[in-house]
Each structure stands twice: as structure tokens, then as C-alpha cells.
mmCIF file with all atom_site columns, C-alpha atoms in Angstrom:
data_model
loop_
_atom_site.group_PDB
_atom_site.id
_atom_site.type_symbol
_atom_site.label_atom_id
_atom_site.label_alt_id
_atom_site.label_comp_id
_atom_site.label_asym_id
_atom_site.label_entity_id
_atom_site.label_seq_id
_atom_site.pdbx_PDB_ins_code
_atom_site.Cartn_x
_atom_site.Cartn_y
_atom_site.Cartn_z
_atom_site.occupancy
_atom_site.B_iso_or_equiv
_atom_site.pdbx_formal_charge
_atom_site.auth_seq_id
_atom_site.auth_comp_id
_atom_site.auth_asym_id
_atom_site.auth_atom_id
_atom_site.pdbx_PDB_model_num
ATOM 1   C CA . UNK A 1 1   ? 154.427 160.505 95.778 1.00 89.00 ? 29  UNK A CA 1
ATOM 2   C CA . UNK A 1 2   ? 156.291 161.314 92.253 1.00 94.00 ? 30  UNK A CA 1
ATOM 3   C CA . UNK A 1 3   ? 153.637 161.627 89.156 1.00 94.00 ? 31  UNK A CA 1
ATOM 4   C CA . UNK A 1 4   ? 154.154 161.016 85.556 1.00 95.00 ? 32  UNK A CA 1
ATOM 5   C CA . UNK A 1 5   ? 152.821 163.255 83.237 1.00 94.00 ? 33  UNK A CA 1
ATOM 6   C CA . UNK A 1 6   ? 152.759 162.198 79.659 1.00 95.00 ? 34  UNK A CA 1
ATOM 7   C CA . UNK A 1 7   ? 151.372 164.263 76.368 1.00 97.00 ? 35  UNK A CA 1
ATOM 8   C CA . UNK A 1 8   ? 150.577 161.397 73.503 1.00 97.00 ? 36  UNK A CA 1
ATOM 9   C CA . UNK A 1 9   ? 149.139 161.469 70.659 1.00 97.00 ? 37  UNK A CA 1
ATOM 10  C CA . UNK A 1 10  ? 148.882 157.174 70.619 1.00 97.00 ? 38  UNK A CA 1
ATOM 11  C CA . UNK A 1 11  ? 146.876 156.827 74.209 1.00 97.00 ? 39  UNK A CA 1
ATOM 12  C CA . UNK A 1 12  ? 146.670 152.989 75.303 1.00 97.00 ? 40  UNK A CA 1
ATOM 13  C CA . UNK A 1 13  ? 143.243 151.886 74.675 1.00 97.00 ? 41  UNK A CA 1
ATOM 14  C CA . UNK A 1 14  ? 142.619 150.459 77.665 1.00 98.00 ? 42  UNK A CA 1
ATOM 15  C CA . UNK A 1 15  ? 144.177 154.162 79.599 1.00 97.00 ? 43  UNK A CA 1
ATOM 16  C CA . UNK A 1 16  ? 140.882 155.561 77.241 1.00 97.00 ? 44  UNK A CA 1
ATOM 17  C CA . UNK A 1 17  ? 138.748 153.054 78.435 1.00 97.00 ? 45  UNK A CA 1
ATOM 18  C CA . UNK A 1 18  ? 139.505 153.699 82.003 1.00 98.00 ? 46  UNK A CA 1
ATOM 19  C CA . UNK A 1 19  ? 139.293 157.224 82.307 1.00 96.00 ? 47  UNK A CA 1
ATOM 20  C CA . UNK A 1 20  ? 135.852 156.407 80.359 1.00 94.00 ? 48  UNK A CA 1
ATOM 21  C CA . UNK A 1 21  ? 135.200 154.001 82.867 1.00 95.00 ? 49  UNK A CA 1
ATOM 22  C CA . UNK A 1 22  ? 136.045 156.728 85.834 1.00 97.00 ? 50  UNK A CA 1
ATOM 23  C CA . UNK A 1 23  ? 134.257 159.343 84.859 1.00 95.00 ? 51  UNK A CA 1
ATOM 24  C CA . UNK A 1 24  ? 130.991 157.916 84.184 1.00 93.00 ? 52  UNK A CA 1
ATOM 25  C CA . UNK A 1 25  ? 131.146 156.623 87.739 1.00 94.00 ? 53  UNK A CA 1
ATOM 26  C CA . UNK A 1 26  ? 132.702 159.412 89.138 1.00 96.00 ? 54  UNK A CA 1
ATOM 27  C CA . UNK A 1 27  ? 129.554 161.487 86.943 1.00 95.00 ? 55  UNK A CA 1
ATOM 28  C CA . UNK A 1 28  ? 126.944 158.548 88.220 1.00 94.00 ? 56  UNK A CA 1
ATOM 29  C CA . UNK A 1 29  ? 127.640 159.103 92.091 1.00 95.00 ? 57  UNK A CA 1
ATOM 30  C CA . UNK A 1 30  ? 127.552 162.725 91.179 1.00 97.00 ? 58  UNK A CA 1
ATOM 31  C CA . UNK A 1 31  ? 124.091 163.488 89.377 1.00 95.00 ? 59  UNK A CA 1
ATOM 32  C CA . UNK A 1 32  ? 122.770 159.715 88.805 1.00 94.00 ? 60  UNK A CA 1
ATOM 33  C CA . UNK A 1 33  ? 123.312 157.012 85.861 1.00 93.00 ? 61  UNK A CA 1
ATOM 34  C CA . UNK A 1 34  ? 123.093 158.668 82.770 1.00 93.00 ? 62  UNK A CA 1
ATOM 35  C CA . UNK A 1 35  ? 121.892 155.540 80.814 1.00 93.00 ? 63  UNK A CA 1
ATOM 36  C CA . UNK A 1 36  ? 124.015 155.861 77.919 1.00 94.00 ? 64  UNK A CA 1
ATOM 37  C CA . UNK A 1 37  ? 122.561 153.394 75.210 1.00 98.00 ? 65  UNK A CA 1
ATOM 38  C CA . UNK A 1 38  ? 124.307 154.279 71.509 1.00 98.00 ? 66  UNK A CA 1
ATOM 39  C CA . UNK A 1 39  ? 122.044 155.113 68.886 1.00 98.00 ? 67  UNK A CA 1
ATOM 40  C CA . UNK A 1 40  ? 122.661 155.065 65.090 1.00 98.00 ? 68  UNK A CA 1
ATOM 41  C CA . UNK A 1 41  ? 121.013 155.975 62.407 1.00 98.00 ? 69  UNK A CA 1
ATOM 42  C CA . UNK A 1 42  ? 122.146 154.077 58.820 1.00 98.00 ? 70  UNK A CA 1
ATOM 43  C CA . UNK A 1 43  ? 121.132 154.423 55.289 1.00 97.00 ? 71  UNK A CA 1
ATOM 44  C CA . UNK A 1 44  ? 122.194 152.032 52.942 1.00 97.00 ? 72  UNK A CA 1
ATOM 45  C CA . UNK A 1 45  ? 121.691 151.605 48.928 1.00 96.00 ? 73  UNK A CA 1
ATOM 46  C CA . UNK A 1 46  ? 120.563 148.498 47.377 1.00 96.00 ? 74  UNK A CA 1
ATOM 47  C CA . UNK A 1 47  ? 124.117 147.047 46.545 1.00 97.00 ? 75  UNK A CA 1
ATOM 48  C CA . UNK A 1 48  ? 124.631 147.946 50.755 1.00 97.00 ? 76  UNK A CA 1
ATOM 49  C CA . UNK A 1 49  ? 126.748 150.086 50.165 1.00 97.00 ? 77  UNK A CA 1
ATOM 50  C CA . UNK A 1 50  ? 126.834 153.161 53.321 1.00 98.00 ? 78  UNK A CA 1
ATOM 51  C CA . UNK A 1 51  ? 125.099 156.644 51.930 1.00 98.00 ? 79  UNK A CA 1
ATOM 52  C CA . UNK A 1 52  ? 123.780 158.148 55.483 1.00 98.00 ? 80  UNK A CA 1
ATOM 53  C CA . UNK A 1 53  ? 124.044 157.987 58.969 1.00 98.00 ? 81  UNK A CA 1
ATOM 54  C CA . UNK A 1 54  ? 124.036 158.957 62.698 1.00 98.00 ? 82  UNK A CA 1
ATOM 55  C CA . UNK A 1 55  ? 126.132 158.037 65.358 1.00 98.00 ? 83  UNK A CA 1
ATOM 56  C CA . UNK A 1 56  ? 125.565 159.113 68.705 1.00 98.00 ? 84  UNK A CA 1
ATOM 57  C CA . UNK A 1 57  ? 123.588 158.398 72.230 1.00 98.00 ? 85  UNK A CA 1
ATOM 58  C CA . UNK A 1 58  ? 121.007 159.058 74.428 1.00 98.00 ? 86  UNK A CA 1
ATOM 59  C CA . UNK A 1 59  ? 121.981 159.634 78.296 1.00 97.00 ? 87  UNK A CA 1
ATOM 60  C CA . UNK A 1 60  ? 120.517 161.894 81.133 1.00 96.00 ? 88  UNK A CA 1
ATOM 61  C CA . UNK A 1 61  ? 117.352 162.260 79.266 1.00 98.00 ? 89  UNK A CA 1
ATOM 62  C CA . UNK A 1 62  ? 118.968 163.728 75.866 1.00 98.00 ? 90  UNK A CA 1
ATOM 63  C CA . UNK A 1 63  ? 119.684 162.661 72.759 1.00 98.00 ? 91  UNK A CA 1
ATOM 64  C CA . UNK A 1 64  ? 123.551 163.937 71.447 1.00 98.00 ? 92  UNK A CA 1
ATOM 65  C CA . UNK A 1 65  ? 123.982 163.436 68.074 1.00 98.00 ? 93  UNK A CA 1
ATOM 66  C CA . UNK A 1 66  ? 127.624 162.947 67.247 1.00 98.00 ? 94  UNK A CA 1
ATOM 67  C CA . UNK A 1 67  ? 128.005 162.706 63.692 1.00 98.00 ? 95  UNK A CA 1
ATOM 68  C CA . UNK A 1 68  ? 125.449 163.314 60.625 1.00 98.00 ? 96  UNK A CA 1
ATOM 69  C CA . UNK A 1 69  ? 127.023 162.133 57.280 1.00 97.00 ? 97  UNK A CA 1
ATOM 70  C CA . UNK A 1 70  ? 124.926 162.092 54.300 1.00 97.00 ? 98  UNK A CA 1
ATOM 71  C CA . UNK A 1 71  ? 126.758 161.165 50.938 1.00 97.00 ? 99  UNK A CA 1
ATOM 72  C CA . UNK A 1 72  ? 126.866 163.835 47.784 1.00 96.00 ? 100 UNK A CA 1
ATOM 73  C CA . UNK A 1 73  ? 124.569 162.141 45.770 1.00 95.00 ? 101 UNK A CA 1
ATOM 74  C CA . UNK A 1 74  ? 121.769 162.158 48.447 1.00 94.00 ? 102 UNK A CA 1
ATOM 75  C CA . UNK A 1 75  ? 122.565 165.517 49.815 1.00 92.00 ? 103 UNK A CA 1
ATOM 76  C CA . UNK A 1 76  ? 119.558 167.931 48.947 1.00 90.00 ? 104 UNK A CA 1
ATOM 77  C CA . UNK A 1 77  ? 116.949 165.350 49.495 1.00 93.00 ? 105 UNK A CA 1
ATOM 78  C CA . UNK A 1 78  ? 116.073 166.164 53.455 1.00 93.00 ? 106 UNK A CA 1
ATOM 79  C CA . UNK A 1 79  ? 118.089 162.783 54.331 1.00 95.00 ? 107 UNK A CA 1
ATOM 80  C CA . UNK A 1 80  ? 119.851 164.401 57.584 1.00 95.00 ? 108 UNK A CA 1
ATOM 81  C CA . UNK A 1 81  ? 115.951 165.682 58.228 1.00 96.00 ? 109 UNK A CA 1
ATOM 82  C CA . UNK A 1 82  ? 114.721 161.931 57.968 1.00 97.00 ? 110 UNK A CA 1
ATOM 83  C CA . UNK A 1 83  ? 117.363 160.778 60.006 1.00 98.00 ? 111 UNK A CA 1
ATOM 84  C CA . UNK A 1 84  ? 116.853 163.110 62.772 1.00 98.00 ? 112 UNK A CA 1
ATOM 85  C CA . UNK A 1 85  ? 113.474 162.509 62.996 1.00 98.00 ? 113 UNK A CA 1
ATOM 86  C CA . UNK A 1 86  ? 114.037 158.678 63.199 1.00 98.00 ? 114 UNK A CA 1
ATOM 87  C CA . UNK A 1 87  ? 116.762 159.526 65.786 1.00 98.00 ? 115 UNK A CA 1
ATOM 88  C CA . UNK A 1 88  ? 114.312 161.962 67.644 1.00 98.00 ? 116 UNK A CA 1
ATOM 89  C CA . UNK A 1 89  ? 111.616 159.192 67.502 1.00 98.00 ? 117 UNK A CA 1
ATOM 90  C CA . UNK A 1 90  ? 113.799 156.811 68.923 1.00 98.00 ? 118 UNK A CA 1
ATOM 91  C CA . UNK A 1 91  ? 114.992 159.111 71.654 1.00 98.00 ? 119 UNK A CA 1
ATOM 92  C CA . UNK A 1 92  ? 111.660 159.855 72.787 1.00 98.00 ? 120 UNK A CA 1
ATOM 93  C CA . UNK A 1 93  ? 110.746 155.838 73.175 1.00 98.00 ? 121 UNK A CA 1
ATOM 94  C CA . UNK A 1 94  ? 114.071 155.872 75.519 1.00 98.00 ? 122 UNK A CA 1
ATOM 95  C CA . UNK A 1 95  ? 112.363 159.453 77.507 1.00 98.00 ? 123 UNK A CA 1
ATOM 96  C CA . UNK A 1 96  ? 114.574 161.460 76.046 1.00 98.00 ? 124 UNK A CA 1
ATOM 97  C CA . UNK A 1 97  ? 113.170 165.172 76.492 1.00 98.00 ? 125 UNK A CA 1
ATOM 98  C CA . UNK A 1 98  ? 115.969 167.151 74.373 1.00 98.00 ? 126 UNK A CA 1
ATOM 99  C CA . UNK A 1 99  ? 118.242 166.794 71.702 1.00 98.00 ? 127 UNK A CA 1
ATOM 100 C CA . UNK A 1 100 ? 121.343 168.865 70.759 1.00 98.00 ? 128 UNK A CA 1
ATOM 101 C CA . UNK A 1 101 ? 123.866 168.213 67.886 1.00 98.00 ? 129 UNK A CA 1
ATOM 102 C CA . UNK A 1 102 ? 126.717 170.793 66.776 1.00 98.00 ? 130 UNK A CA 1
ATOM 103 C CA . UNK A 1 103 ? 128.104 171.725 63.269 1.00 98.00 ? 131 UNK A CA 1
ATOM 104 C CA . UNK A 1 104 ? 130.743 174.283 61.688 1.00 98.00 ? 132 UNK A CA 1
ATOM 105 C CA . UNK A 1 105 ? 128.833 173.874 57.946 1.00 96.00 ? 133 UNK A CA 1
ATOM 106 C CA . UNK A 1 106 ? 126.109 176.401 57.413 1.00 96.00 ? 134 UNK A CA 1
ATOM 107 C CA . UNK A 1 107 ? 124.443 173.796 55.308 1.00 94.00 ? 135 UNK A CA 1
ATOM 108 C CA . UNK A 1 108 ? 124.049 171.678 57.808 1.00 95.00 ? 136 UNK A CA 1
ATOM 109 C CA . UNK A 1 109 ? 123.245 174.187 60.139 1.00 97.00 ? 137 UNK A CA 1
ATOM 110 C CA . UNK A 1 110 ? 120.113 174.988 57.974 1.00 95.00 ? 138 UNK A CA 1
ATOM 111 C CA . UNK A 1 111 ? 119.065 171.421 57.637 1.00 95.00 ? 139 UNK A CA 1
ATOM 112 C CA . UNK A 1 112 ? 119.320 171.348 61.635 1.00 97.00 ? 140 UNK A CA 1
ATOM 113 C CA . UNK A 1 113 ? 117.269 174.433 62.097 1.00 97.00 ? 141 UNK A CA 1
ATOM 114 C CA . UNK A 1 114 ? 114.745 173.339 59.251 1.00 95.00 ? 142 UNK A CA 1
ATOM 115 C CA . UNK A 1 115 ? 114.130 170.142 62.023 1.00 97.00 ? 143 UNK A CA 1
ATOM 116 C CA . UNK A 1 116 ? 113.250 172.679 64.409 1.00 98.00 ? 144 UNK A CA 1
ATOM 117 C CA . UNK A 1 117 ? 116.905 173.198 66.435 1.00 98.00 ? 145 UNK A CA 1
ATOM 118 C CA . UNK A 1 118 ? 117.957 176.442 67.759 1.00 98.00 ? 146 UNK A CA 1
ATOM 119 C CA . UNK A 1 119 ? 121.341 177.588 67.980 1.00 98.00 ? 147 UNK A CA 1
ATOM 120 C CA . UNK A 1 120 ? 122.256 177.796 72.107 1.00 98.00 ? 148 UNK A CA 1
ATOM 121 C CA . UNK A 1 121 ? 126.574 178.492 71.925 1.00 98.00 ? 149 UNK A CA 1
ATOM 122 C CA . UNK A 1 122 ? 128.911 179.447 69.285 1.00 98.00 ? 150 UNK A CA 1
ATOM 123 C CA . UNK A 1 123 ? 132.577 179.380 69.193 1.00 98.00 ? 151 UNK A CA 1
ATOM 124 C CA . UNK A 1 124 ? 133.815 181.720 66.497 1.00 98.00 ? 152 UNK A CA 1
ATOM 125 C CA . UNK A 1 125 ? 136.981 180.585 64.686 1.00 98.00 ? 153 UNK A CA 1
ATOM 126 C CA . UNK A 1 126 ? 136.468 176.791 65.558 1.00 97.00 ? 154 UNK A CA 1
ATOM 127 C CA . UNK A 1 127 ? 138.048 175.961 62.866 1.00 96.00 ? 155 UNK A CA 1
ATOM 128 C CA . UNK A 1 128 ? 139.509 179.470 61.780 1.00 98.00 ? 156 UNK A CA 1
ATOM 129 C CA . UNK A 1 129 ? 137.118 181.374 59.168 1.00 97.00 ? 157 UNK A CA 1
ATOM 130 C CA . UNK A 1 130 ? 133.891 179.254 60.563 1.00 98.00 ? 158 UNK A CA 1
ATOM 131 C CA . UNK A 1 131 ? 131.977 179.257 63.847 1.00 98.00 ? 159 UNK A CA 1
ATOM 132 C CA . UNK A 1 132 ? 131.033 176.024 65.572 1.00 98.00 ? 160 UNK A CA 1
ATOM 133 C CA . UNK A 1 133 ? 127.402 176.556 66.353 1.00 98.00 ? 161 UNK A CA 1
ATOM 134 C CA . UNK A 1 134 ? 125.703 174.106 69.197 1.00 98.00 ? 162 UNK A CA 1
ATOM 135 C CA . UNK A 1 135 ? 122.058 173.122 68.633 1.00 98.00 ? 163 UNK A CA 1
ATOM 136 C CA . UNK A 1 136 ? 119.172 171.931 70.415 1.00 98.00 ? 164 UNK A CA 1
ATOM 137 C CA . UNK A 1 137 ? 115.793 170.699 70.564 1.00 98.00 ? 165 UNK A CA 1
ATOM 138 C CA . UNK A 1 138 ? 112.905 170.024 72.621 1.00 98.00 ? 166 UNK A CA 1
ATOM 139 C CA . UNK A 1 139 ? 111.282 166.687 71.785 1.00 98.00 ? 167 UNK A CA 1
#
């Protein structure tokens, strides 16, 4: 049987969706369902316009958060902290027992350890000069 192997940087959608698609239930006969539900956490301002959020999931009992943004003008206020903690809340109504969440910025890595995260794994020079740090949490 001949194979093609093809490097893009423009996958099909639907070739992402099926390797999605393959690996959850490749990962599901494996170790169980993980229960993936989204979760998001969004701040808006009274014209509702986007200043804050959270994107990410819960699945096999933990809570990944994705992306944190918080915009300038509410940075310094302990948004990210309020957001986690909704996010945290939420994850423990879906019996989530852990959250982790990783960063490169060491101001966000001191918001993340004011909410109680540890650092578990770094990566030095991801990107060069800065060191991704992975975080987590017991809820």
C-alpha cells in the first residue's frame, strides 16, 4: 500500500476535524470518555465591547484553561484572578478535581500563582529568552 505524506500549513478542516474525531475515540476506548464540555469565561463593558476572557474545557476530571486575555485597561485589577475563580467554580459543579493552565509572561505567571497554582514543567527557551511554565491546581 503506497502512503502520502503531506507537510501544510492550510490543513482541510474537515482532515482537523477527523483526526479530532479519531483520537478522542481512539483516547475514549483507551482510558474512558473524557467529557469534554467547553468552558468560557467573558467580560464585557457596558457598550459590549470584549475586555476579558477564558477559553478552554473541562475533560477527564480537569479543567485546562487555554487562553486568559485580559485587556490593558483592566490589567492590574485581579480580573484573570476573578475569572479563574469563576472558571474553577464552574469546573468543580462539572467534578472537576484539578486545573492546570500554562504561560511564557511572568506577569501572568504571578497572577496564576496568586490563585493558588504551582508551577509542575518548564520548557526553557519556549519562545527563545522566556520559559513556558505549566501550572496547576487542586480544586
Amino acid at each position: 500500500m503506497k502512503h502520502d505524506l503531506t507537510v501544510t500549513d492550510h490543513p482541510a478542516p474537515e482532515d482537523i476535524a477527523a483526526i479530532g474525531t479519531n483520537l478522542s475515540a481512539f483516547n475514549d476506548a483507551d482510558v474512558g470518555s473524557a467529557d469534554r464540555v467547553p468552558l468560557a469565561v467573558i467580560i464585557r463593558g457596558d457598550d459590549g465591547a470584549l475586555l476579558a476572557g477564558i477559553n478552554g474545557y473541562t475533560a477527564w476530571g480537569w479543567l485546562y484553561v487555554q487562553w486568559l486575555w485580559v485587556h490593558e485597561s483592566l490589567r492590574g485589577q485581579q480580573m484573570a484572578g476573578r475569572m479563574l475563580a469563576a472558571a474553577e467554580d464552574e469546573a468543580r459543579a462539572r467534578s472537576c478535581h484539578s486545573a492546570w493552565i500554562d504561560t511564557f509572561n511572568p506577569a501572568a505567571e504571578k497572577s496564576y500563582r496568586r490563585q493558588g497554582y504551582e508551577v509542575f514543567g518548564e520548557l526553557p527557551d519556549f519562545p527563545i529568552g522566556r520559559t513556558r511554565k505549566f501550572l496547576k491546581k487542586r480544586l
